[in-house]
Amino acid sequence: MTEQQPQRFERGTDGPKVIVAGLDGSDSSMRAAAYAAGLARRQNAVLALVYVQPVMTAGAALGVPVSDATGEVAEDLASEIRAATERFGDAWDLRWEFHTFRGAPYNGLVTAADELKADAVVVGASESAGHRFVGSVAVRLVKAGRWPVTVVP
């Protein structure tokens, strides 16, 4: 008698229906968002652009109002995305959403991908030299093995 492996959940569709792209305003994250937009358009998927708002930084410890500053970053990113989609008009038949989650980047993206039922995650490559030693968000997402992850340079 052979043991049956537990079946993984499958939505019954070909290709992704929800693509999550991490966005923090860096050049690599903007390239990742553009790449994810192309994937979403070609697959007729929803593009969920996710900004993870930091909860605590060194500035907060010094009394700087960080939540206001990071909230402004989220608003600026959303405005920039809206302006880009208006420039392209109907040339891109793209369904997209903008979401803000709070927390550390990795945890925020995992939460977003889970809550939004992501079929794929797209992130930019880390621009920080320190991540070579500690591990970037992208590497941690790949190691989690829960979604296909595309890392855009």
XYZ file of N, CA and C in Angstrom, residues 69-140:
216
model
N 5.971 60.305 7.467
C 6.905 60.279 6.337
C 6.664 59.061 5.457
N 6.488 57.879 6.056
C 6.277 56.675 5.249
C 4.898 56.684 4.605
N 3.931 57.319 5.252
C 2.613 57.485 4.640
C 2.702 58.357 3.409
N 3.535 59.397 3.476
C 3.755 60.259 2.316
C 4.433 59.486 1.187
N 5.361 58.598 1.524
C 6.014 57.765 0.507
C 4.964 56.932 -0.209
N 4.070 56.308 0.540
C 3.013 55.481 -0.054
C 2.132 56.318 -0.978
N 1.755 57.517 -0.523
C 0.921 58.393 -1.347
C 1.663 58.820 -2.611
N 2.951 59.134 -2.490
C 3.752 59.521 -3.652
C 3.863 58.372 -4.652
N 4.086 57.157 -4.150
C 4.176 55.994 -5.032
C 2.860 55.767 -5.760
N 1.753 55.838 -5.038
C 0.442 55.639 -5.663
C 0.185 56.707 -6.719
N 0.548 57.954 -6.437
C 0.364 59.036 -7.408
C 1.217 58.813 -8.649
N 2.456 58.384 -8.436
C 3.359 58.124 -9.559
C 2.821 56.993 -10.441
N 2.274 55.975 -9.824
C 1.719 54.846 -10.578
C 0.487 55.289 -11.362
N -0.386 56.053 -10.717
C -1.584 56.546 -11.415
C -1.191 57.398 -12.615
N -0.194 58.264 -12.443
C 0.252 59.123 -13.548
C 0.798 58.282 -14.695
N 1.555 57.249 -14.379
C 2.112 56.382 -15.423
C 1.001 55.664 -16.180
N -0.019 55.170 -15.468
C -1.099 54.463 -16.153
C -1.921 55.413 -17.012
N -2.066 56.666 -16.576
C -2.793 57.646 -17.384
C -2.022 57.986 -18.656
N -0.685 58.035 -18.577
C 0.128 58.321 -19.765
C -0.056 57.241 -20.822
N -0.167 55.990 -20.388
C -0.318 54.896 -21.336
C -1.758 54.726 -21.798
N -2.697 55.256 -21.025
C -4.107 55.192 -21.401
C -4.575 53.780 -21.665
N -5.273 53.604 -22.767
C -5.828 52.293 -23.110
C -4.817 51.372 -23.773
N -3.603 51.852 -23.993
C -2.580 51.004 -24.616
C -2.313 49.777 -23.753
N -2.432 49.946 -22.448
C -2.238 48.823 -21.530
C -3.568 48.507 -20.887
N -4.135 47.402 -21.256
C -5.359 46.959 -20.610
C -4.935 46.189 -19.365
N -4.778 46.914 -18.280
C -4.173 46.352 -17.075
C -5.048 46.647 -15.859
N -5.335 45.602 -15.113
C -6.049 45.770 -13.842
C -5.004 45.798 -12.745
N -5.003 46.868 -11.958
C -4.014 46.964 -10.889
C -4.631 47.534 -9.629
N -3.972 47.217 -8.502
C -4.376 47.703 -7.189
C -3.111 48.139 -6.455
N -3.277 49.084 -5.553
C -2.158 49.518 -4.716
C -2.515 49.217 -3.265
N -1.610 48.529 -2.579
C -1.843 48.154 -1.185
C -0.672 48.602 -0.322
N -0.974 49.003 0.891
C 0.057 49.327 1.870
C -0.095 48.380 3.047
N 1.007 47.743 3.404
C 1.060 46.872 4.576
C 2.103 47.451 5.518
N 1.975 47.186 6.794
C 2.939 47.680 7.782
C 3.827 46.536 8.234
N 5.098 46.859 8.491
C 6.006 45.858 9.028
C 7.346 45.871 8.320
N 8.110 44.837 8.573
C 9.388 44.657 7.896
C 9.099 44.232 6.451
N 9.969 44.585 5.508
C 9.691 44.282 4.095
C 9.349 42.819 3.816
N 10.152 41.895 4.330
C 9.882 40.478 4.067
C 8.535 40.061 4.643
N 8.304 40.349 5.912
C 7.046 39.958 6.557
C 5.844 40.617 5.887
N 5.994 41.873 5.502
C 4.908 42.584 4.830
C 4.569 41.966 3.484
N 5.599 41.586 2.721
C 5.337 40.968 1.419
C 4.733 39.574 1.567
N 5.166 38.820 2.569
C 4.581 37.501 2.820
C 3.107 37.657 3.191
N 2.811 38.592 4.074
C 1.422 38.846 4.473
C 0.594 39.254 3.264
N 1.152 40.164 2.453
C 0.439 40.632 1.260
C 0.165 39.480 0.307
N 1.187 38.673 0.028
C 1.024 37.560 -0.907
C -0.014 36.559 -0.397
N -0.016 36.308 0.902
C -1.002 35.397 1.486
C -2.411 35.983 1.407
N -2.566 37.215 1.868
C -3.897 37.828 1.919
C -4.485 38.065 0.531
N -3.626 38.404 -0.421
C -4.099 38.688 -1.778
C -4.157 37.433 -2.646
N -3.790 36.290 -2.066
C -3.785 35.001 -2.765
C -2.936 35.067 -4.029
N -1.709 35.520 -3.856
C -0.782 35.697 -4.981
C -0.424 34.373 -5.625
N -0.321 34.409 -6.933
C 0.174 33.274 -7.697
C 1.650 33.441 -8.018
N 2.143 34.676 -7.920
C 3.543 34.976 -8.216
C 3.921 36.263 -7.493
N 5.216 36.389 -7.170
C 5.731 37.586 -6.502
C 6.916 38.098 -7.316
N 6.943 39.411 -7.551
C 8.033 40.040 -8.293
C 8.626 41.129 -7.410
N 9.944 41.087 -7.238
C 10.629 42.103 -6.439
C 11.891 42.548 -7.156
N 12.373 43.713 -6.780
C 13.640 44.201 -7.306
C 14.794 43.618 -6.513
N 15.938 43.516 -7.177
C 17.145 43.051 -6.488
C 17.557 44.097 -5.465
N 18.107 43.650 -4.363
C 18.535 44.564 -3.310
C 19.644 45.469 -3.820
N 19.568 46.726 -3.440
C 20.603 47.687 -3.810
C 21.562 47.929 -2.651
N 21.407 47.146 -1.578
C 22.228 47.317 -0.384
C 23.358 46.297 -0.350
N 24.569 46.774 -0.145
C 25.728 45.877 -0.083
C 25.642 44.948 1.122
N 25.041 45.383 2.208
C 24.940 44.572 3.415
C 24.122 43.312 3.231
N 23.234 43.309 2.247
C 22.390 42.136 2.038
C 23.161 40.936 1.521
N 24.372 41.148 1.042
C 25.188 40.017 0.607
C 25.513 39.118 1.796
N 25.554 39.718 2.991
C 25.911 38.954 4.188
C 24.681 38.499 4.965
N 23.675 39.337 5.058
C 22.496 39.047 5.866
C 21.429 38.318 5.063
N 21.286 38.619 3.806
C 20.249 38.022 2.966
C 19.192 39.040 2.614
N 18.914 39.147 1.345
C 17.940 40.137 0.888
C 16.519 39.607 1.035
N 15.572 40.508 0.895
C 14.161 40.133 0.917
C 13.903 39.131 -0.204
N 14.476 39.370 -1.372
C 14.264 38.474 -2.513
C 14.742 37.057 -2.210
N 15.923 36.933 -1.637
C 16.453 35.609 -1.312
C 15.562 34.917 -0.291
N 15.101 35.651 0.689
C 14.233 35.060 1.714
C 12.899 34.610 1.117
